[in-house]
């Protein structure tokens, strides 16, 4: 409608890549001969496709457990850890009421969280109740004055006190809103 043909014919003067010919006449398909010569668009398409493919594959995102281990060993920067943490699934033990379970036997209350279900079960047992949440949701829902500990029963345990949690929230807000 309105000055152009929507049926897919080449119309006047325009030939989609892989087709050449006179207006209204379809040209050869990609890779076919046109007037005894190879289709020039076929090579351009192949070159374009090769340019679009990445030269090196993107590294797979680190699992939260790997990030916790690297952060605990001082290999991973705080910003990089937080990037993995905010998008990862975190396993939290729960009681009968909704919400986080806090450990009160420390200077500040901390909430145990785990990078894998296996780590959670090592701490709380096979039949333990739990819920999953993303790290970003943890930062959003954690009550003020609370910290958290990741993978409490492992050698790579990491503790974030309430001040560290506030700094993580501030960092996330700056990244999100500038």
CSV table of N, CA and C in Angstrom, one decimal:
chain,number,residue,atom,x,y,z
A,1,UNK,N,0.8,-1.2,0.0
A,1,UNK,CA,0.0,0.0,0.0
A,1,UNK,C,0.9,1.2,0.0
A,2,UNK,N,0.3,2.3,-0.2
A,2,UNK,CA,1.0,3.6,-0.1
A,2,UNK,C,2.3,3.7,-0.9
A,3,UNK,N,2.3,3.2,-2.1
A,3,UNK,CA,3.5,3.5,-2.9
A,3,UNK,C,4.5,2.4,-2.9
A,4,UNK,N,4.3,1.3,-2.2
A,4,UNK,CA,5.3,0.2,-2.3
A,4,UNK,C,4.5,-1.1,-2.2
A,5,UNK,N,5.1,-2.2,-2.7
A,5,UNK,CA,4.5,-3.5,-2.8
A,5,UNK,C,4.9,-4.3,-1.6
A,6,UNK,N,3.9,-4.8,-0.9
A,6,UNK,CA,4.1,-5.6,0.3
A,6,UNK,C,4.1,-7.1,0.0
A,7,UNK,N,4.1,-7.5,-1.2
A,7,UNK,CA,4.0,-8.9,-1.6
A,7,UNK,C,5.3,-9.5,-1.6
A,8,UNK,N,6.4,-8.8,-1.6
A,8,UNK,CA,7.7,-9.3,-1.6
A,8,UNK,C,8.4,-9.3,-3.0
A,9,UNK,N,7.7,-8.8,-4.0
A,9,UNK,CA,8.4,-8.7,-5.3
A,9,UNK,C,9.4,-7.6,-5.2
A,10,UNK,N,10.3,-7.6,-6.1
A,10,UNK,CA,11.4,-6.6,-6.0
A,10,UNK,C,10.9,-5.2,-6.3
A,11,UNK,N,9.8,-5.0,-7.0
A,11,UNK,CA,9.3,-3.7,-7.2
A,11,UNK,C,10.2,-2.9,-8.2
A,12,UNK,N,10.2,-1.6,-8.1
A,12,UNK,CA,11.0,-0.8,-9.0
A,12,UNK,C,12.3,-0.4,-8.3
A,13,UNK,N,13.4,-0.8,-8.9
A,13,UNK,CA,14.7,-0.3,-8.5
A,13,UNK,C,15.3,-0.9,-7.2
A,14,UNK,N,14.6,-1.7,-6.5
A,14,UNK,CA,15.2,-2.2,-5.2
A,14,UNK,C,15.3,-3.8,-5.3
A,15,UNK,N,16.5,-4.3,-5.1
A,15,UNK,CA,16.6,-5.7,-5.0
A,15,UNK,C,17.2,-6.1,-3.7
A,16,UNK,N,16.6,-6.9,-2.9
A,16,UNK,CA,17.1,-7.3,-1.6
A,16,UNK,C,18.4,-8.0,-1.8
A,17,UNK,N,19.3,-8.1,-0.8
A,17,UNK,CA,20.6,-8.8,-0.9
A,17,UNK,C,20.3,-10.2,-1.4
A,18,UNK,N,21.1,-10.7,-2.3
A,18,UNK,CA,21.0,-12.0,-2.8
A,18,UNK,C,20.1,-12.1,-4.1
A,19,UNK,N,19.5,-11.0,-4.5
A,19,UNK,CA,18.6,-11.0,-5.7
A,19,UNK,C,19.0,-9.8,-6.5
A,20,UNK,N,19.1,-10.0,-7.8
A,20,UNK,CA,19.4,-9.0,-8.7
A,20,UNK,C,18.4,-9.2,-9.9
A,21,UNK,N,18.2,-8.2,-10.7
A,21,UNK,CA,17.4,-8.3,-11.9
A,21,UNK,C,16.7,-7.0,-12.2
A,22,UNK,N,15.9,-7.1,-13.2
A,22,UNK,CA,15.2,-6.0,-13.6
A,22,UNK,C,14.0,-5.8,-12.7
A,23,UNK,N,13.5,-4.6,-12.6
A,23,UNK,CA,12.3,-4.3,-11.8
A,23,UNK,C,11.2,-5.3,-12.1
A,24,UNK,N,10.6,-5.9,-11.1
A,24,UNK,CA,9.5,-6.8,-11.2
A,24,UNK,C,9.9,-8.2,-11.6
A,25,UNK,N,11.2,-8.5,-11.8
A,25,UNK,CA,11.7,-9.8,-12.2
A,25,UNK,C,12.7,-10.3,-11.1
A,26,UNK,N,12.4,-11.4,-10.5
A,26,UNK,CA,13.3,-11.9,-9.4
A,26,UNK,C,14.6,-12.3,-10.0
A,27,UNK,N,15.7,-12.0,-9.2
A,27,UNK,CA,17.0,-12.4,-9.6
A,27,UNK,C,17.4,-13.7,-9.1
A,28,UNK,N,18.7,-14.1,-9.1
A,28,UNK,CA,19.1,-15.4,-8.6
A,28,UNK,C,19.1,-15.4,-7.1
A,29,UNK,N,19.0,-16.6,-6.5
A,29,UNK,CA,19.0,-16.7,-5.1
A,29,UNK,C,20.5,-16.7,-4.7
A,30,UNK,N,20.8,-16.5,-3.4
A,30,UNK,CA,22.1,-16.4,-2.9
A,30,UNK,C,23.0,-17.6,-3.4
A,31,UNK,N,24.1,-17.3,-3.9
A,31,UNK,CA,25.0,-18.4,-4.3
A,31,UNK,C,24.8,-18.8,-5.8
A,32,UNK,N,23.7,-18.4,-6.4
A,32,UNK,CA,23.5,-18.8,-7.8
A,32,UNK,C,24.2,-17.9,-8.7
A,33,UNK,N,24.2,-18.3,-10.0
A,33,UNK,CA,24.8,-17.5,-11.0
A,33,UNK,C,23.8,-16.5,-11.6
A,34,UNK,N,24.4,-15.3,-11.9
A,34,UNK,CA,23.6,-14.2,-12.5
A,34,UNK,C,24.4,-13.8,-13.7
A,35,UNK,N,23.8,-14.0,-14.9
A,35,UNK,CA,24.5,-13.7,-16.1
A,35,UNK,C,25.9,-14.2,-16.2
A,36,UNK,N,26.1,-15.5,-15.7
A,36,UNK,CA,27.4,-16.1,-15.8
A,36,UNK,C,28.3,-15.8,-14.7
A,37,UNK,N,27.9,-14.9,-13.7
A,37,UNK,CA,28.8,-14.5,-12.7
A,37,UNK,C,28.2,-14.9,-11.3
A,38,UNK,N,29.1,-15.1,-10.3
A,38,UNK,CA,28.6,-15.4,-9.0
A,38,UNK,C,27.8,-14.2,-8.4
A,39,UNK,N,26.9,-14.5,-7.6
A,39,UNK,CA,26.2,-13.4,-6.9
A,39,UNK,C,27.1,-12.6,-6.0
A,40,UNK,N,27.3,-11.3,-6.3
A,40,UNK,CA,28.2,-10.5,-5.4
A,40,UNK,C,27.7,-10.3,-4.0
A,41,UNK,N,26.4,-10.4,-3.8
A,41,UNK,CA,25.9,-10.2,-2.5
A,41,UNK,C,26.1,-11.4,-1.6
A,42,UNK,N,26.3,-12.6,-2.1
A,42,UNK,CA,26.6,-13.8,-1.3
A,42,UNK,C,27.9,-13.6,-0.6
A,43,UNK,N,28.9,-13.1,-1.2
A,43,UNK,CA,30.2,-12.9,-0.6
A,43,UNK,C,30.1,-11.8,0.5
A,44,UNK,N,29.4,-10.8,0.2
A,44,UNK,CA,29.2,-9.7,1.2
A,44,UNK,C,28.5,-10.2,2.4
A,45,UNK,N,27.5,-11.0,2.2
A,45,UNK,CA,26.7,-11.5,3.3
A,45,UNK,C,27.6,-12.4,4.2
A,46,UNK,N,28.4,-13.3,3.6
A,46,UNK,CA,29.3,-14.2,4.3
A,46,UNK,C,30.4,-13.4,5.1
A,47,UNK,N,30.9,-12.3,4.5
A,47,UNK,CA,31.9,-11.5,5.2
A,47,UNK,C,31.2,-10.8,6.3
A,48,UNK,N,30.0,-10.3,6.1
A,48,UNK,CA,29.3,-9.6,7.2
A,48,UNK,C,29.0,-10.5,8.4
A,49,UNK,N,28.6,-11.7,8.1
A,49,UNK,CA,28.3,-12.7,9.1
A,49,UNK,C,29.6,-13.0,9.9
A,50,UNK,N,30.7,-13.1,9.2
A,50,UNK,CA,32.0,-13.4,9.9
A,50,UNK,C,32.4,-12.2,10.8
A,51,UNK,N,32.1,-11.0,10.4
A,51,UNK,CA,32.5,-9.8,11.1
A,51,UNK,C,31.6,-9.7,12.4
A,52,UNK,N,30.4,-10.2,12.3
A,52,UNK,CA,29.5,-10.1,13.5
A,52,UNK,C,29.8,-11.1,14.5
A,53,UNK,N,30.4,-12.2,14.2
A,53,UNK,CA,30.7,-13.3,15.1
A,53,UNK,C,31.9,-12.8,16.0
A,54,UNK,N,31.8,-13.0,17.3
A,54,UNK,CA,32.9,-12.6,18.2
A,54,UNK,C,34.1,-13.4,17.9
A,55,UNK,N,35.3,-12.8,18.0
A,55,UNK,CA,36.5,-13.5,17.8
A,55,UNK,C,36.8,-14.4,18.9
A,56,UNK,N,36.5,-14.0,20.1
A,56,UNK,CA,36.7,-14.9,21.3
A,56,UNK,C,35.3,-15.0,22.0
A,57,UNK,N,35.0,-16.2,22.5
A,57,UNK,CA,33.7,-16.4,23.2
A,57,UNK,C,33.7,-15.6,24.5
A,58,UNK,N,32.5,-15.1,24.8
A,58,UNK,CA,32.4,-14.4,26.1
A,58,UNK,C,32.6,-15.4,27.2
A,59,UNK,N,33.3,-15.0,28.3
A,59,UNK,CA,33.5,-15.9,29.4
A,59,UNK,C,32.1,-16.2,30.1
A,60,UNK,N,31.9,-17.4,30.5
A,60,UNK,CA,30.7,-17.7,31.3
A,60,UNK,C,30.7,-16.9,32.6
A,61,UNK,N,29.5,-16.4,33.0
A,61,UNK,CA,29.5,-15.7,34.3
A,61,UNK,C,29.9,-16.7,35.4
A,62,UNK,N,30.6,-16.2,36.3
A,62,UNK,CA,31.1,-17.0,37.5
A,62,UNK,C,29.9,-17.3,38.3
A,63,UNK,N,29.9,-18.5,38.9
A,63,UNK,CA,28.9,-18.9,39.8
A,63,UNK,C,29.1,-18.1,41.1
A,64,UNK,N,28.1,-18.0,41.9
A,64,UNK,CA,28.2,-17.3,43.2
A,64,UNK,C,29.2,-18.0,44.1
A,65,UNK,N,29.2,-19.3,44.1
A,65,UNK,CA,30.2,-20.1,44.9
A,65,UNK,C,31.6,-19.7,44.5
A,66,UNK,N,31.9,-19.7,43.2
A,66,UNK,CA,33.2,-19.3,42.7
A,66,UNK,C,33.6,-17.9,43.1
A,67,UNK,N,32.6,-17.0,43.0
A,67,UNK,CA,32.8,-15.6,43.3
A,67,UNK,C,33.1,-15.5,44.8
A,68,UNK,N,32.4,-16.2,45.6
A,68,UNK,CA,32.7,-16.2,47.1
A,68,UNK,C,34.1,-16.6,47.4
A,69,UNK,N,34.5,-17.7,46.8
A,69,UNK,CA,35.8,-18.3,47.0
A,69,UNK,C,36.9,-17.3,46.5
A,70,UNK,N,36.7,-16.7,45.3
A,70,UNK,CA,37.7,-15.8,44.8
A,70,UNK,C,37.7,-14.5,45.7
A,71,UNK,N,36.6,-14.0,46.1
A,71,UNK,CA,36.5,-12.8,46.9
A,71,UNK,C,37.2,-13.1,48.3
A,72,UNK,N,36.9,-14.3,48.9
A,72,UNK,CA,37.5,-14.6,50.2
A,72,UNK,C,39.0,-14.7,50.1
A,73,UNK,N,39.5,-15.2,48.9
A,73,UNK,CA,41.0,-15.3,48.7
A,73,UNK,C,41.6,-14.0,48.2
A,74,UNK,N,40.9,-13.0,48.1
A,74,UNK,CA,41.4,-11.7,47.6
A,74,UNK,C,41.7,-11.6,46.1
A,75,UNK,N,41.2,-12.5,45.4
A,75,UNK,CA,41.4,-12.6,43.9
A,75,UNK,C,40.4,-11.7,43.2
A,76,UNK,N,39.2,-11.6,43.7
A,76,UNK,CA,38.1,-10.9,43.0
A,76,UNK,C,37.9,-9.5,43.7
A,77,UNK,N,37.8,-8.5,42.9
A,77,UNK,CA,37.5,-7.1,43.4
A,77,UNK,C,36.1,-7.1,44.0
A,78,UNK,N,35.9,-6.1,44.9
A,78,UNK,CA,34.5,-6.0,45.5
A,78,UNK,C,33.5,-5.7,44.5
A,79,UNK,N,33.8,-4.8,43.5
A,79,UNK,CA,32.8,-4.5,42.5
A,79,UNK,C,32.4,-5.7,41.6
A,80,UNK,N,33.4,-6.5,41.3
A,80,UNK,CA,33.2,-7.7,40.5
A,80,UNK,C,32.4,-8.7,41.3
A,81,UNK,N,32.7,-8.8,42.5
A,81,UNK,CA,31.9,-9.7,43.4
A,81,UNK,C,30.5,-9.3,43.4
A,82,UNK,N,30.3,-8.0,43.6
A,82,UNK,CA,28.9,-7.5,43.7
A,82,UNK,C,28.1,-7.7,42.4
A,83,UNK,N,28.8,-7.6,41.3
A,83,UNK,CA,28.1,-7.8,40.0
A,83,UNK,C,27.6,-9.2,39.9
A,84,UNK,N,28.4,-10.2,40.4
A,84,UNK,CA,28.0,-11.6,40.4
A,84,UNK,C,26.9,-11.8,41.4
A,85,UNK,N,27.1,-11.3,42.6
A,85,UNK,CA,26.2,-11.5,43.7
A,85,UNK,C,24.8,-11.0,43.4
A,86,UNK,N,24.7,-9.8,42.8
A,86,UNK,CA,23.4,-9.2,42.6
A,86,UNK,C,22.6,-10.0,41.6
A,87,UNK,N,23.2,-10.7,40.7
A,87,UNK,CA,22.4,-11.5,39.7
A,87,UNK,C,22.2,-12.9,40.0
A,88,UNK,N,22.9,-13.4,41.1
A,88,UNK,CA,22.9,-14.8,41.4
A,88,UNK,C,21.8,-15.2,42.4
A,89,UNK,N,21.4,-16.4,42.4
A,89,UNK,CA,20.4,-17.0,43.3
A,89,UNK,C,21.1,-17.3,44.6
A,90,UNK,N,20.5,-16.8,45.7
A,90,UNK,CA,21.0,-17.0,47.0
A,90,UNK,C,20.0,-17.9,47.8
A,91,UNK,N,20.5,-18.8,48.6
A,91,UNK,CA,19.7,-19.8,49.3
A,91,UNK,C,19.7,-19.3,50.8
A,92,UNK,N,18.5,-19.1,51.4
A,92,UNK,CA,18.4,-18.7,52.7
A,92,UNK,C,17.5,-19.6,53.5
A,93,UNK,N,18.0,-20.0,54.7
A,93,UNK,CA,17.2,-20.9,55.6
A,93,UNK,C,16.0,-20.0,56.1
A,94,UNK,N,14.9,-20.7,56.4
A,94,UNK,CA,13.7,-20.0,56.8
A,94,UNK,C,13.1,-20.7,58.0
A,95,UNK,N,12.3,-20.0,58.8
A,95,UNK,CA,11.5,-20.6,59.8
A,95,UNK,C,10.1,-20.8,59.4
A,96,UNK,N,9.2,-20.8,60.4
A,96,UNK,CA,7.8,-20.9,60.1
A,96,UNK,C,7.2,-19.6,59.6
A,97,UNK,N,7.7,-18.5,60.0
A,97,UNK,CA,7.2,-17.2,59.6
A,97,UNK,C,8.0,-16.7,58.4
A,98,UNK,N,7.4,-15.9,57.5
A,98,UNK,CA,8.2,-15.4,56.4
A,98,UNK,C,9.3,-14.5,56.8
A,99,UNK,N,10.4,-14.5,56.1
A,99,UNK,CA,11.5,-13.5,56.4
A,99,UNK,C,12.8,-14.3,56.6
A,100,UNK,N,13.8,-13.4,56.8
A,100,UNK,CA,15.1,-14.0,57.1
A,100,UNK,C,15.3,-14.5,58.5
A,101,UNK,N,16.1,-15.5,58.7
A,101,UNK,CA,16.5,-15.9,60.0
A,101,UNK,C,17.8,-15.3,60.4
A,102,UNK,N,17.8,-14.6,61.5
A,102,UNK,CA,19.1,-13.9,61.9
A,102,UNK,C,19.8,-14.6,63.0
A,103,UNK,N,21.1,-14.6,63.0
A,103,UNK,CA,21.9,-15.1,64.1
A,103,UNK,C,22.2,-14.0,65.0
A,104,UNK,N,21.8,-14.1,66.3
A,104,UNK,CA,21.9,-13.1,67.3
A,104,UNK,C,23.1,-13.2,68.2
A,105,UNK,N,23.9,-14.2,68.0
A,105,UNK,CA,25.1,-14.5,68.9
A,105,UNK,C,26.3,-13.8,68.4
A,106,UNK,N,26.2,-12.7,67.7
A,106,UNK,CA,27.4,-11.9,67.3
A,106,UNK,C,27.2,-10.5,67.7
A,107,UNK,N,28.2,-9.6,67.5
A,107,UNK,CA,28.1,-8.2,67.8
A,107,UNK,C,26.9,-7.5,67.1
A,108,UNK,N,26.8,-7.8,65.8
A,108,UNK,CA,25.7,-7.3,65.1
A,108,UNK,C,24.9,-8.5,64.5
A,109,UNK,N,23.6,-8.4,64.4
A,109,UNK,CA,22.9,-9.6,63.9
A,109,UNK,C,23.2,-9.8,62.4
A,110,UNK,N,23.5,-11.1,62.0
A,110,UNK,CA,23.8,-11.4,60.7
A,110,UNK,C,22.8,-12.5,60.2
A,111,UNK,N,22.6,-12.5,58.9
A,111,UNK,CA,21.7,-13.5,58.3
A,111,UNK,C,22.5,-14.5,57.5
A,112,UNK,N,22.4,-15.8,57.8
A,112,UNK,CA,23.1,-16.8,57.0
A,112,UNK,C,22.5,-17.0,55.6
A,113,UNK,N,23.4,-17.0,54.6
A,113,UNK,CA,23.0,-17.2,53.2
A,113,UNK,C,24.0,-18.1,52.6
A,114,UNK,N,23.5,-18.7,51.5
A,114,UNK,CA,24.4,-19.8,50.9
A,114,UNK,C,24.4,-19.6,49.4
A,115,UNK,N,25.5,-20.0,48.8
A,115,UNK,CA,25.7,-19.8,47.4
A,115,UNK,C,25.1,-21.0,46.6
A,116,UNK,N,25.0,-22.2,47.3
A,116,UNK,CA,24.4,-23.3,46.7
A,116,UNK,C,23.5,-24.0,47.7
A,117,UNK,N,22.6,-24.9,47.2
A,117,UNK,CA,21.7,-25.6,48.0
A,117,UNK,C,22.5,-26.6,48.9
A,118,UNK,N,23.6,-27.1,48.3
A,118,UNK,CA,24.5,-28.1,49.0
A,118,UNK,C,25.1,-27.4,50.2
A,119,UNK,N,25.5,-26.1,50.1
A,119,UNK,CA,26.1,-25.4,51.2
A,119,UNK,C,25.0,-25.2,52.3
A,120,UNK,N,23.8,-24.8,51.9
A,120,UNK,CA,22.7,-24.6,52.8
A,120,UNK,C,22.5,-25.9,53.6
A,121,UNK,N,22.4,-27.0,52.9
A,121,UNK,CA,22.1,-28.3,53.6
A,121,UNK,C,23.2,-28.8,54.5
A,122,UNK,N,24.5,-28.4,54.2
A,122,UNK,CA,25.6,-28.7,55.1
A,122,UNK,C,25.4,-28.0,56.4
A,123,UNK,N,24.8,-26.8,56.3
A,123,UNK,CA,24.6,-26.0,57.5
A,123,UNK,C,23.3,-26.4,58.3
A,124,UNK,N,22.2,-26.5,57.5
A,124,UNK,CA,20.9,-26.7,58.2
A,124,UNK,C,20.3,-28.1,58.1
A,125,UNK,N,20.9,-29.0,57.4
A,125,UNK,CA,20.4,-30.3,57.3
A,125,UNK,C,19.6,-30.5,56.0
A,126,UNK,N,19.4,-31.8,55.6
A,126,UNK,CA,18.7,-32.1,54.3
A,126,UNK,C,17.3,-31.7,54.3
A,127,UNK,N,16.6,-31.7,55.4
A,127,UNK,CA,15.2,-31.4,55.4
A,127,UNK,C,14.9,-30.0,55.8
A,128,UNK,N,15.9,-29.1,55.7
A,128,UNK,CA,15.7,-27.7,56.2
A,128,UNK,C,14.8,-27.0,55.2
A,129,UNK,N,14.0,-26.0,55.8
A,129,UNK,CA,13.2,-25.2,54.9
A,129,UNK,C,14.1,-24.0,54.5
A,130,UNK,N,13.8,-23.6,53.2
A,130,UNK,CA,14.6,-22.5,52.7
A,130,UNK,C,13.8,-21.7,51.6
A,131,UNK,N,14.3,-20.6,51.3
A,131,UNK,CA,13.8,-19.9,50.1
A,131,UNK,C,15.0,-19.3,49.3
A,132,UNK,N,14.7,-19.0,48.0
A,132,UNK,CA,15.7,-18.5,47.2
A,132,UNK,C,15.4,-17.1,46.8
A,133,UNK,N,16.4,-16.3,46.6
A,133,UNK,CA,16.2,-14.9,46.3
A,133,UNK,C,17.5,-14.4,45.6
A,134,UNK,N,17.4,-13.4,44.8
A,134,UNK,CA,18.6,-12.9,44.2
A,134,UNK,C,19.4,-12.0,45.1
A,135,UNK,N,20.7,-11.8,44.8
A,135,UNK,CA,21.5,-10.9,45.7
A,135,UNK,C,21.0,-9.5,45.7
A,136,UNK,N,20.5,-9.0,44.5
A,136,UNK,CA,19.9,-7.7,44.4
A,136,UNK,C,18.7,-7.6,45.4
A,137,UNK,N,17.9,-8.6,45.4
A,137,UNK,CA,16.7,-8.6,46.3
A,137,UNK,C,17.1,-8.6,47.8
A,138,UNK,N,18.2,-9.4,48.1
A,138,UNK,CA,18.8,-9.4,49.4
A,138,UNK,C,19.1,-7.9,49.9
A,139,UNK,N,19.8,-7.2,49.0
A,139,UNK,CA,20.2,-5.8,49.3
A,139,UNK,C,19.0,-4.9,49.5
A,140,UNK,N,17.9,-5.2,48.8
A,140,UNK,CA,16.7,-4.4,48.8
A,140,UNK,C,15.9,-4.7,50.1
A,141,UNK,N,15.9,-6.0,50.5
A,141,UNK,CA,15.0,-6.4,51.6
A,141,UNK,C,15.6,-6.6,52.9
A,142,UNK,N,17.0,-6.6,53.0
A,142,UNK,CA,17.6,-6.7,54.3
A,142,UNK,C,17.3,-5.6,55.2
A,143,UNK,N,16.9,-5.9,56.4
A,143,UNK,CA,16.6,-4.8,57.4
A,143,UNK,C,17.8,-4.0,57.7
A,144,UNK,N,17.6,-2.7,58.0
A,144,UNK,CA,18.7,-1.9,58.4
A,144,UNK,C,19.4,-2.4,59.7
A,145,UNK,N,20.7,-2.3,59.7
A,145,UNK,CA,21.5,-2.8,60.9
A,145,UNK,C,21.8,-4.2,60.8
A,146,UNK,N,21.5,-4.9,59.8
A,146,UNK,CA,21.8,-6.4,59.7
A,146,UNK,C,22.9,-6.6,58.6
A,147,UNK,N,23.7,-7.5,58.9
A,147,UNK,CA,24.7,-8.0,57.9
A,147,UNK,C,24.3,-9.4,57.4
A,148,UNK,N,25.2,-10.0,56.6
A,148,UNK,CA,24.9,-11.4,56.2
A,148,UNK,C,26.3,-12.1,56.1
A,149,UNK,N,26.2,-13.4,56.2
A,149,UNK,CA,27.4,-14.2,56.0
A,149,UNK,C,27.0,-15.3,54.9
A,150,UNK,N,28.0,-15.4,54.0
A,150,UNK,CA,27.8,-16.3,52.9
A,150,UNK,C,28.6,-17.6,53.1
A,151,UNK,N,28.0,-18.7,52.9
A,151,UNK,CA,28.6,-20.0,53.1
A,151,UNK,C,29.3,-20.2,54.4
A,152,UNK,N,28.5,-20.1,55.4
A,152,UNK,CA,29.0,-20.1,56.8
A,152,UNK,C,29.8,-21.3,57.2
A,153,UNK,N,29.5,-22.4,56.7
A,153,UNK,CA,30.2,-23.7,57.1
A,153,UNK,C,31.3,-24.0,56.2
A,154,UNK,N,31.7,-23.2,55.3
A,154,UNK,CA,32.8,-23.5,54.4
A,154,UNK,C,34.1,-22.8,54.7
A,155,UNK,N,35.1,-23.2,54.1
A,155,UNK,CA,36.4,-22.6,54.3
A,155,UNK,C,36.5,-21.2,53.7
A,156,UNK,N,35.6,-20.9,52.8
A,156,UNK,CA,35.6,-19.6,52.1
A,156,UNK,C,34.5,-18.7,52.5
A,157,UNK,N,34.1,-18.8,53.8
A,157,UNK,CA,33.1,-18.0,54.4
A,157,UNK,C,33.4,-16.5,54.2
A,158,UNK,N,32.4,-15.7,53.9
A,158,UNK,CA,32.6,-14.3,53.8
A,158,UNK,C,31.5,-13.6,54.6
A,159,UNK,N,31.9,-12.6,55.5
A,159,UNK,CA,30.9,-11.9,56.3
A,159,UNK,C,30.9,-10.5,55.9
A,160,UNK,N,29.7,-10.0,55.7
A,160,UNK,CA,29.4,-8.6,55.4
A,160,UNK,C,28.6,-8.0,56.6
A,161,UNK,N,29.2,-7.1,57.3
A,161,UNK,CA,28.5,-6.4,58.4
A,161,UNK,C,27.6,-5.4,57.9
A,162,UNK,N,26.8,-4.8,58.8
A,162,UNK,CA,25.8,-3.8,58.4
A,162,UNK,C,26.4,-2.6,57.6
A,163,UNK,N,27.6,-2.2,57.9
A,163,UNK,CA,28.2,-1.1,57.2
A,163,UNK,C,28.5,-1.5,55.8
A,164,UNK,N,29.1,-2.7,55.6
A,164,UNK,CA,29.4,-3.3,54.3
A,164,UNK,C,28.2,-3.4,53.4
A,165,UNK,N,27.1,-3.8,54.1
A,165,UNK,CA,25.8,-3.9,53.3
A,165,UNK,C,25.3,-2.5,52.8
A,166,UNK,N,25.5,-1.5,53.7
A,166,UNK,CA,25.1,-0.2,53.3
A,166,UNK,C,26.0,0.3,52.1
A,167,UNK,N,27.3,0.0,52.1
A,167,UNK,CA,28.1,0.3,51.0
A,167,UNK,C,27.8,-0.4,49.7
A,168,UNK,N,27.3,-1.7,49.9
A,168,UNK,CA,26.9,-2.4,48.7
A,168,UNK,C,25.6,-1.8,48.1
A,169,UNK,N,24.7,-1.4,49.0
A,169,UNK,CA,23.5,-0.7,48.5
A,169,UNK,C,23.8,0.6,47.8
A,170,UNK,N,24.7,1.4,48.4
A,170,UNK,CA,25.1,2.7,47.8
A,170,UNK,C,25.8,2.4,46.4
A,171,UNK,N,26.6,1.4,46.3
A,171,UNK,CA,27.3,1.1,45.1
A,171,UNK,C,26.3,0.7,44.0
A,172,UNK,N,25.3,-0.1,44.4
A,172,UNK,CA,24.3,-0.6,43.5
A,172,UNK,C,23.4,0.6,43.0
A,173,UNK,N,23.1,1.6,43.9
A,173,UNK,CA,22.3,2.7,43.5
A,173,UNK,C,23.1,3.7,42.6
A,174,UNK,N,24.4,3.8,42.8
A,174,UNK,CA,25.2,4.6,41.9
A,174,UNK,C,25.3,4.0,40.5
A,175,UNK,N,25.5,2.7,40.5
A,175,UNK,CA,25.5,2.0,39.2
A,175,UNK,C,24.2,2.1,38.4
A,176,UNK,N,23.1,2.1,39.2
A,176,UNK,CA,21.8,2.1,38.6
A,176,UNK,C,21.4,3.5,38.2
A,177,UNK,N,21.6,4.4,39.0
A,177,UNK,CA,21.1,5.8,38.8
A,177,UNK,C,22.1,6.8,38.5
A,178,UNK,N,23.4,6.4,38.5
A,178,UNK,CA,24.5,7.4,38.2
A,178,UNK,C,25.0,8.2,39.2
